[in-house]
Short mmCIF file of C-alpha atoms and ligand atoms in Angstrom, two decimals:
data_model
loop_
_atom_site.label_atom_id
_atom_site.label_comp_id
_atom_site.label_asym_id
_atom_site.label_seq_id
_atom_site.Cartn_x
_atom_site.Cartn_y
_atom_site.Cartn_z
CA MET A 1 90.63 138.82 -47.84
CA TYR A 2 93.81 139.64 -50.29
CA GLY A 3 96.10 137.18 -51.82
CA GLY A 4 93.90 134.67 -49.62
CA GLY A 5 92.40 131.23 -49.62
CA GLN A 6 93.27 129.12 -46.97
CA VAL A 7 96.82 129.18 -45.24
CA PHE A 8 97.37 125.59 -45.33
CA GLU A 9 94.86 123.68 -46.89
CA PRO A 10 94.54 119.87 -45.00
CA SER A 11 96.19 116.99 -46.83
CA SER A 12 93.12 115.28 -46.00
CA THR A 13 91.36 117.02 -49.05
CA ASN A 14 94.22 115.38 -51.06
CA ASN A 15 93.10 112.54 -50.17
CA GLU A 16 89.67 112.76 -50.37
CA LEU A 17 90.07 113.13 -54.20
CA LEU A 18 92.40 110.54 -54.47
CA LYS A 19 89.87 107.73 -53.23
CA ASP A 20 87.44 107.93 -55.58
CA GLU A 21 90.26 107.22 -58.54
CA ASP A 22 89.80 104.25 -60.59
CA PRO A 23 92.90 102.00 -59.14
CA LYS A 24 94.11 100.73 -62.79
CA LYS A 25 93.96 104.44 -63.74
CA LEU A 26 95.81 105.87 -61.36
CA ALA A 27 98.51 102.83 -61.85
CA GLU A 28 98.81 103.98 -65.04
CA PHE A 29 99.40 107.38 -65.06
CA GLU A 30 101.98 106.68 -62.06
CA ALA A 31 103.77 103.77 -64.15
CA ARG A 32 104.10 106.48 -67.61
CA ILE A 33 105.28 109.07 -64.76
CA ALA A 34 108.40 106.95 -63.55
CA ARG A 35 109.28 106.17 -66.69
CA GLY A 36 109.73 110.18 -67.48
CA GLU A 37 106.73 110.62 -69.52
CA LYS A 38 104.92 114.20 -70.31
CA ILE A 39 101.63 114.03 -69.59
CA GLU A 40 99.34 116.21 -72.32
CA PRO A 41 96.19 117.92 -71.72
CA LYS A 42 94.16 115.13 -73.09
CA ASP A 43 96.12 112.47 -71.18
CA TRP A 44 94.13 111.04 -68.59
CA MET A 45 94.70 112.30 -64.89
CA PRO A 46 93.54 112.34 -61.76
CA LYS A 47 91.57 114.62 -60.25
CA LEU A 48 94.22 115.56 -57.90
CA TYR A 49 96.66 115.98 -60.27
CA ARG A 50 94.29 118.51 -62.48
CA LYS A 51 93.48 120.37 -59.19
CA GLN A 52 97.03 121.03 -58.28
CA LEU A 53 99.03 122.00 -61.34
CA ILE A 54 95.98 124.45 -61.54
CA ARG A 55 96.31 125.93 -58.48
CA MET A 56 100.15 125.90 -58.90
CA ILE A 57 100.82 127.30 -62.41
CA GLU A 58 97.77 129.64 -61.73
CA GLN A 59 99.57 131.23 -58.86
CA HIS A 60 102.79 130.97 -60.79
CA ALA A 61 100.88 133.08 -63.86
CA HIS A 62 99.86 135.49 -61.27
CA SER A 63 103.33 136.11 -59.46
CA GLU A 64 104.34 137.19 -62.84
CA ILE A 65 102.01 139.87 -63.37
CA ILE A 66 101.93 140.58 -59.21
CA GLY A 67 105.68 141.07 -59.75
CA SER A 68 105.73 142.90 -62.79
CA LEU A 69 104.33 145.86 -60.66
CA PRO A 70 107.65 146.39 -57.77
CA GLU A 71 109.64 146.89 -60.93
CA GLY A 72 107.45 148.62 -63.69
CA THR A 73 107.16 151.72 -61.29
CA TRP A 74 111.12 152.26 -61.29
CA ILE A 75 111.34 152.75 -65.55
CA THR A 76 110.21 156.19 -65.03
CA ARG A 77 112.73 156.81 -62.45
CA ALA A 78 115.85 154.14 -63.61
CA PRO A 79 119.11 155.61 -63.45
CA GLY A 80 119.90 156.39 -67.26
CA PHE A 81 117.87 155.29 -70.77
CA LYS A 82 120.08 152.10 -70.99
CA ARG A 83 118.60 151.34 -67.86
CA LYS A 84 114.91 152.39 -68.56
CA LEU A 85 115.15 150.30 -71.51
CA ALA A 86 116.18 147.29 -70.20
CA LEU A 87 113.82 147.37 -67.04
CA MET A 88 111.21 148.11 -69.73
CA ALA A 89 112.35 145.05 -71.53
CA LYS A 90 112.28 142.88 -68.15
CA VAL A 91 108.90 143.98 -67.31
CA GLN A 92 107.26 143.53 -70.54
CA ASP A 93 109.22 139.80 -70.51
CA GLU A 94 107.33 139.03 -67.05
CA VAL A 95 103.57 140.15 -68.18
CA GLY A 96 104.86 137.98 -71.07
CA HIS A 97 105.23 134.55 -68.92
CA ALA A 98 102.32 135.43 -67.29
CA GLN A 99 100.59 134.67 -70.93
CA LEU A 100 102.44 131.86 -71.27
CA LEU A 101 101.40 130.43 -67.85
CA TYR A 102 98.20 131.27 -67.95
CA GLY A 103 97.57 129.13 -71.36
CA ALA A 104 98.90 125.91 -69.66
CA ALA A 105 96.28 126.32 -66.87
CA GLU A 106 94.01 126.36 -69.61
CA THR A 107 94.96 123.62 -70.91
CA LEU A 108 93.69 121.74 -67.65
CA GLY A 109 89.92 123.33 -67.89
CA LYS A 110 89.70 126.40 -66.27
CA SER A 111 89.50 129.64 -68.18
CA ARG A 112 91.72 132.97 -68.06
CA GLU A 113 88.78 135.00 -67.00
CA GLN A 114 87.91 132.97 -63.84
CA MET A 115 91.55 132.55 -62.91
CA ILE A 116 91.57 136.75 -63.45
CA GLU A 117 88.70 136.57 -61.09
CA ASP A 118 89.94 134.87 -58.38
CA LEU A 119 93.33 137.11 -58.05
CA ILE A 120 91.49 140.03 -58.08
CA THR A 121 88.89 138.77 -55.39
CA GLY A 122 91.37 137.89 -53.58
CA LYS A 123 91.05 134.08 -53.82
CA SER A 124 94.11 132.77 -55.37
CA LYS A 125 97.65 133.61 -53.47
CA TYR A 126 100.48 134.83 -55.48
CA SER A 127 104.47 134.87 -54.89
CA ASN A 128 104.59 136.61 -51.22
CA ILE A 129 107.86 138.56 -52.56
CA PHE A 130 105.81 141.01 -54.23
CA ASN A 131 103.82 142.25 -51.26
CA TYR A 132 106.49 144.58 -50.13
CA PRO A 133 107.84 148.15 -51.52
CA THR A 134 110.37 149.01 -53.51
CA PHE A 135 111.37 151.79 -51.86
CA THR A 136 114.82 152.81 -53.98
CA TRP A 137 116.38 151.84 -57.05
CA ALA A 138 118.27 149.42 -55.34
CA ASP A 139 115.04 147.38 -54.08
CA SER A 140 114.02 147.12 -58.02
CA CYS A 141 117.62 145.38 -58.74
CA PHE A 142 117.54 143.06 -56.12
CA ILE A 143 115.25 142.05 -57.73
CA SER A 144 115.85 141.81 -61.39
CA TRP A 145 118.97 140.05 -59.97
CA LEU A 146 118.32 137.80 -56.95
CA VAL A 147 114.12 137.02 -57.29
CA ASP A 148 114.56 135.79 -60.65
CA ALA A 149 117.54 134.03 -59.15
CA GLY A 150 115.53 132.28 -57.19
CA ALA A 151 112.86 131.95 -59.48
CA ILE A 152 115.47 130.34 -62.17
CA VAL A 153 116.68 127.65 -59.61
CA ASN A 154 112.49 126.64 -58.95
CA GLN A 155 111.52 126.74 -62.52
CA LEU A 156 115.07 125.17 -64.35
CA ALA A 157 114.10 122.29 -61.94
CA ASN A 158 110.05 121.99 -62.45
CA ALA A 159 110.40 122.45 -66.20
CA ARG A 160 111.82 118.75 -65.71
CA GLY A 161 108.60 117.76 -64.65
CA SER A 162 105.97 115.72 -65.68
CA TYR A 163 103.89 118.18 -67.25
CA GLY A 164 104.01 119.20 -70.71
CA PRO A 165 102.82 122.51 -70.93
CA TYR A 166 103.69 123.64 -68.00
CA CYS A 167 107.59 122.10 -68.67
CA ARG A 168 107.07 123.96 -72.11
CA ALA A 169 106.20 126.98 -70.54
CA LEU A 170 108.92 126.91 -67.99
CA ASP A 171 111.37 126.42 -70.44
CA ARG A 172 110.83 129.48 -72.65
CA ILE A 173 110.85 131.67 -69.29
CA CYS A 174 113.95 130.22 -68.10
CA ALA A 175 115.76 131.10 -71.22
CA GLU A 176 114.16 134.99 -70.74
CA GLU A 177 114.83 134.38 -67.00
CA SER A 178 118.48 134.13 -67.63
CA PHE A 179 118.91 138.06 -69.64
CA HIS A 180 117.08 139.17 -66.43
CA LEU A 181 119.86 137.58 -64.17
CA LYS A 182 122.71 139.33 -65.86
CA TYR A 183 121.00 142.68 -66.06
CA GLY A 184 119.87 142.67 -62.31
CA HIS A 185 123.62 141.23 -61.21
CA HIS A 186 125.26 144.03 -63.59
CA CYS A 187 122.64 147.08 -61.19
CA VAL A 188 123.44 145.62 -58.54
CA ILE A 189 127.63 145.53 -59.08
CA HIS A 190 127.09 149.21 -60.27
CA LEU A 191 125.31 149.79 -56.64
CA ALA A 192 127.71 147.54 -54.66
CA THR A 193 131.21 149.12 -55.92
CA GLY A 194 129.98 152.52 -56.36
CA THR A 195 129.47 155.60 -54.14
CA PRO A 196 129.54 154.93 -50.40
CA LYS A 197 125.81 156.31 -50.75
CA GLN A 198 125.05 153.81 -53.12
CA ARG A 199 126.51 151.04 -51.23
CA GLN A 200 124.55 152.01 -48.60
CA MET A 201 121.39 151.82 -50.50
CA MET A 202 122.28 148.49 -51.90
CA GLN A 203 122.95 147.04 -48.61
CA GLU A 204 119.58 148.57 -46.81
CA ALA A 205 117.88 147.13 -49.81
CA VAL A 206 119.67 143.30 -49.35
CA ASN A 207 118.28 144.16 -45.27
CA ARG A 208 114.92 144.55 -46.50
CA TRP A 209 114.58 142.14 -48.90
CA TRP A 210 116.22 139.33 -47.62
CA ALA A 211 113.55 137.71 -45.33
CA PRO A 212 111.08 137.69 -47.87
CA MET A 213 113.70 135.96 -50.14
CA MET A 214 113.68 133.09 -47.87
CA HIS A 215 110.05 132.98 -47.45
CA PHE A 216 109.58 132.86 -51.01
CA PHE A 217 111.17 128.90 -51.38
CA GLY A 218 108.05 128.01 -49.42
CA PRO A 219 107.96 126.54 -46.47
CA SER A 220 110.40 124.56 -44.84
CA ASP A 221 109.53 120.81 -46.41
CA LYS A 222 108.12 119.87 -42.45
CA ILE A 223 105.46 121.84 -42.56
CA SER A 224 104.67 122.02 -46.76
CA THR A 225 101.15 120.92 -47.14
CA HIS A 226 101.97 119.85 -51.08
CA THR A 227 105.57 119.23 -51.73
CA GLU A 228 104.65 115.61 -51.23
CA ILE A 229 102.06 114.42 -53.43
CA LEU A 230 103.69 117.30 -55.76
CA THR A 231 107.15 115.50 -55.88
CA LYS A 232 105.80 112.24 -56.10
CA TRP A 233 103.97 113.16 -59.65
CA LYS A 234 106.96 114.93 -60.66
CA VAL A 235 104.96 118.19 -60.93
CA LYS A 236 108.05 119.24 -58.14
CA MET A 237 111.48 118.19 -58.76
CA ALA A 238 112.79 119.63 -56.59
CA THR A 239 111.56 120.42 -52.52
CA ASN A 240 111.02 123.95 -51.34
CA ASP A 241 114.00 122.76 -48.98
CA GLU A 242 116.61 122.11 -51.54
CA CYS A 243 115.82 124.74 -53.69
CA ARG A 244 116.51 127.24 -50.84
CA GLN A 245 119.82 125.47 -50.48
CA GLN A 246 120.78 125.75 -53.78
CA PHE A 247 119.99 129.42 -53.87
CA LEU A 248 122.07 129.90 -50.50
CA ASP A 249 125.04 128.00 -52.31
CA MET A 250 124.59 129.71 -55.31
CA TYR A 251 124.25 133.08 -54.42
CA VAL A 252 125.72 134.50 -51.31
CA PRO A 253 129.20 133.54 -51.95
CA LYS A 254 128.70 136.31 -55.03
CA ILE A 255 126.65 138.56 -52.37
CA TRP A 256 129.65 138.48 -50.02
CA GLU A 257 131.93 138.96 -53.07
CA LEU A 258 130.38 142.19 -53.23
CA GLY A 259 131.30 143.77 -49.89
CA LEU A 260 127.64 143.20 -48.98
CA THR A 261 126.20 141.29 -45.70
CA ILE A 262 123.07 139.41 -44.81
CA PRO A 263 120.78 139.96 -42.15
CA ASP A 264 121.41 136.98 -40.36
CA GLU A 265 123.91 136.21 -37.97
CA ASN A 266 123.66 132.59 -37.62
CA LEU A 267 124.15 132.16 -41.56
CA LYS A 268 126.77 129.90 -42.88
CA LYS A 269 127.60 127.16 -44.47
CA ASN A 270 128.27 123.65 -42.47
CA GLU A 271 131.07 122.29 -44.11
CA GLU A 272 130.43 118.45 -42.87
CA THR A 273 126.73 118.17 -43.90
CA GLY A 274 127.15 120.57 -47.14
CA GLU A 275 124.32 122.24 -45.91
CA TRP A 276 123.59 125.91 -45.44
CA GLU A 277 122.74 126.77 -41.41
CA PHE A 278 120.09 129.92 -41.12
CA THR A 279 117.69 130.89 -38.47
CA GLU A 280 114.60 130.30 -38.85
CA PRO A 281 112.00 132.41 -41.45
CA ASP A 282 109.23 133.64 -39.41
CA TRP A 283 106.64 131.16 -41.07
CA GLU A 284 103.98 133.75 -39.03
CA GLU A 285 104.79 136.58 -40.91
CA PHE A 286 104.72 134.32 -44.05
CA LYS A 287 101.30 133.44 -43.75
CA ARG A 288 100.16 136.73 -42.54
CA VAL A 289 101.71 138.13 -45.71
CA ILE A 290 100.48 134.96 -48.58
CA ASN A 291 97.06 135.83 -46.81
CA GLY A 292 96.31 139.11 -47.73
CA ASP A 293 98.07 141.04 -44.65
CA GLY A 294 101.56 142.34 -46.09
CA PRO A 295 103.10 146.10 -46.89
CA CYS A 296 101.23 146.35 -50.03
CA ASN A 297 99.15 143.45 -50.83
CA LYS A 298 96.19 145.80 -51.36
CA GLU A 299 97.81 148.51 -53.17
CA ARG A 300 99.26 145.81 -55.69
CA LEU A 301 95.32 144.07 -56.27
CA ALA A 302 94.20 147.60 -56.23
CA VAL A 303 96.19 148.17 -59.07
CA ARG A 304 95.00 145.11 -60.85
CA ARG A 305 91.37 145.07 -60.78
CA THR A 306 91.75 149.00 -61.95
CA ALA A 307 93.78 147.35 -64.83
CA GLU A 308 90.70 144.46 -65.41
CA GLU A 309 88.19 147.43 -65.49
CA ARG A 310 89.78 149.69 -67.68
CA GLY A 311 90.51 147.11 -70.05
CA ALA A 312 87.29 145.41 -69.96
CA TRP A 313 86.01 147.58 -73.50
CA VAL A 314 89.17 146.60 -75.36
CA ARG A 315 87.98 142.89 -74.31
CA ARG A 316 84.48 143.36 -75.46
CA ALA A 317 85.10 144.62 -78.61
CA LEU A 318 87.59 142.12 -79.55
CA ALA A 319 84.84 139.49 -78.78
CA ALA A 320 82.03 141.72 -80.72
CA LYS A 321 80.78 139.91 -83.86
CA THR A 322 80.20 142.13 -86.91
CA LYS A 323 77.46 141.95 -89.40
CA GLY A 324 77.86 138.52 -91.32
CA ASP A 325 79.52 136.91 -88.33
CA LYS A 326 82.93 138.24 -88.28
CA TYR A 327 85.02 138.73 -85.34
CA VAL A 328 86.31 142.62 -85.49
CA ALA A 329 89.49 142.07 -87.35
CA PRO A 330 92.90 143.86 -85.25
CA MET A 331 93.82 147.08 -87.28
CA ALA A 332 97.17 146.07 -86.55
N1 BYC B 401 104.06 132.88 -51.86
O1 BYC B 401 103.10 123.20 -50.01
P1 BYC B 401 103.29 124.68 -50.71
C1 BYC B 401 109.31 135.93 -60.29
C2 BYC B 401 101.71 129.18 -50.37
S1 BYC B 401 107.22 134.91 -60.41
C3 BYC B 401 102.71 132.60 -51.95
O2 BYC B 401 105.00 124.60 -49.71
P2 BYC B 401 103.90 123.75 -52.77
C4 BYC B 401 108.97 137.27 -60.96
C5 BYC B 401 100.99 127.98 -51.27
O3 BYC B 401 100.43 128.29 -52.28
C6 BYC B 401 107.69 133.02 -59.86
N2 BYC B 401 102.09 131.74 -51.55
O4 BYC B 401 102.95 124.92 -51.70
C7 BYC B 401 108.12 137.86 -61.31
C8 BYC B 401 100.25 126.83 -50.10
O5 BYC B 401 98.84 127.29 -50.01
P3 BYC B 401 97.44 126.96 -50.79
C9 BYC B 401 107.37 132.74 -58.31
C10 BYC B 401 102.93 130.52 -51.45
O6 BYC B 401 102.68 124.35 -54.01
C11 BYC B 401 108.17 138.71 -61.49
C12 BYC B 401 100.88 126.93 -48.55
O7 BYC B 401 101.83 128.27 -48.83
N3 BYC B 401 107.15 131.52 -58.58
O8 BYC B 401 110.14 135.45 -59.74
O9 BYC B 401 104.16 122.91 -52.66
C13 BYC B 401 109.61 139.64 -61.61
C14 BYC B 401 101.47 125.75 -48.61
O10 BYC B 401 102.92 125.44 -49.70
C15 BYC B 401 104.40 130.63 -51.05
C16 BYC B 401 106.78 130.55 -58.74
O11 BYC B 401 105.56 130.81 -58.34
C17 BYC B 401 104.79 131.86 -51.73
N4 BYC B 401 106.56 132.56 -51.65
O12 BYC B 401 105.29 124.95 -53.26
C18 BYC B 401 110.56 138.94 -61.24
C19 BYC B 401 106.75 129.36 -58.62
N5 BYC B 401 105.02 129.87 -51.13
O13 BYC B 401 97.67 126.59 -52.19
C20 BYC B 401 110.63 137.95 -60.72
C21 BYC B 401 105.65 128.24 -58.42
C22 BYC B 401 104.12 128.10 -50.66
O14 BYC B 401 97.66 125.38 -50.13
N6 BYC B 401 105.26 127.75 -57.57
N7 BYC B 401 102.53 129.60 -50.59
O15 BYC B 401 96.61 128.01 -50.28
C23 BYC B 401 105.74 126.52 -57.09
O16 BYC B 401 106.94 126.15 -57.42
C24 BYC B 401 105.39 126.27 -56.21
O17 BYC B 401 103.87 126.38 -55.80
C25 BYC B 401 105.90 127.01 -54.34
C26 BYC B 401 105.18 126.17 -53.06
C27 BYC B 401 107.48 126.15 -54.65
C28 BYC B 401 106.06 128.33 -54.31
#
């Protein structure tokens, strides 16, 4: 199974883990969180908090390296030298984000090797959206603008959360993502205001990516498994529905402004409630994709598996000891 694991873990597993905690320590921990203090790696924390953070940060890290693949494939085909340079820098940033996030997850006791193993064997999940193909340059532009925009909505909120290392990683990531957003917006504007062929290409990309984009924020709050405990412990500072609403509020007008349409005839802002109304996303498709049955899951993991195998000698060489018990020094 690829990008697998169980679909929605029953929250009873969460309750089981909480049952054995020392009530006094748990109350002190929750009081610290309520006061807005950051929890650091050596502080006491409930087993469930640790488990949830590892799950979420690890999935986030995997999403960054897998997410660099659909855009990475366009580096050599990007139109013009400037676009190639910018896209190459962006993709490199995304891989750097994975490094920061794996580092944050490691502070909770799971090794990077184990995380990579769980990714390439399909045990861990990563974002649904990177399991779709980038057929044209416009698909890559959609990711750079709107997927990054969605990521920023989520990350800006969670950077104010409770776990110090994750928040600090998110702060750095958001700073870089804001450049990606500008780059992506520029690419989309160029196509959307270009020749009829360019406009058509951009519109087709919006049509292809809209449904995965709605899924990107996670299942609706009514059916989300982890939101309740994660918001209580200030790991998630906005729910899935809140992030989706914020994204719609900020970006639908910008998409319309460019003369593009959105493939959802029910999409409109309810002026009374201030909420966006839209067609309920197809959660069955979402479940299939996050459990390994999307259009590109197998291909994405095969690429990572090959990279892991081909890079093994480098890791072995770096870890090898020379005479006198010194590690091999990097040559540059
Ligand atoms: N995709 O209880 P829920 C980027 C799973 S990279 C796949 O609501 P939670 C970029 C969820 O894991 C940035 N799976 O979960 C990179 C759970 O399954 P398990 C990506 C999803 O954790 C390169 C189940 O569904 N951003 O932007 O409370 C180039 C139930 O869901 C998804 C992040 O990773 C999904 N979309 O909330 C360009 C943000 N949604 O684990 C761009 C960090 C849900 O029980 N993550 N599931 O088997 C989060 O903020 C939260 O984990 C989520 C989900 C909001 C995504």
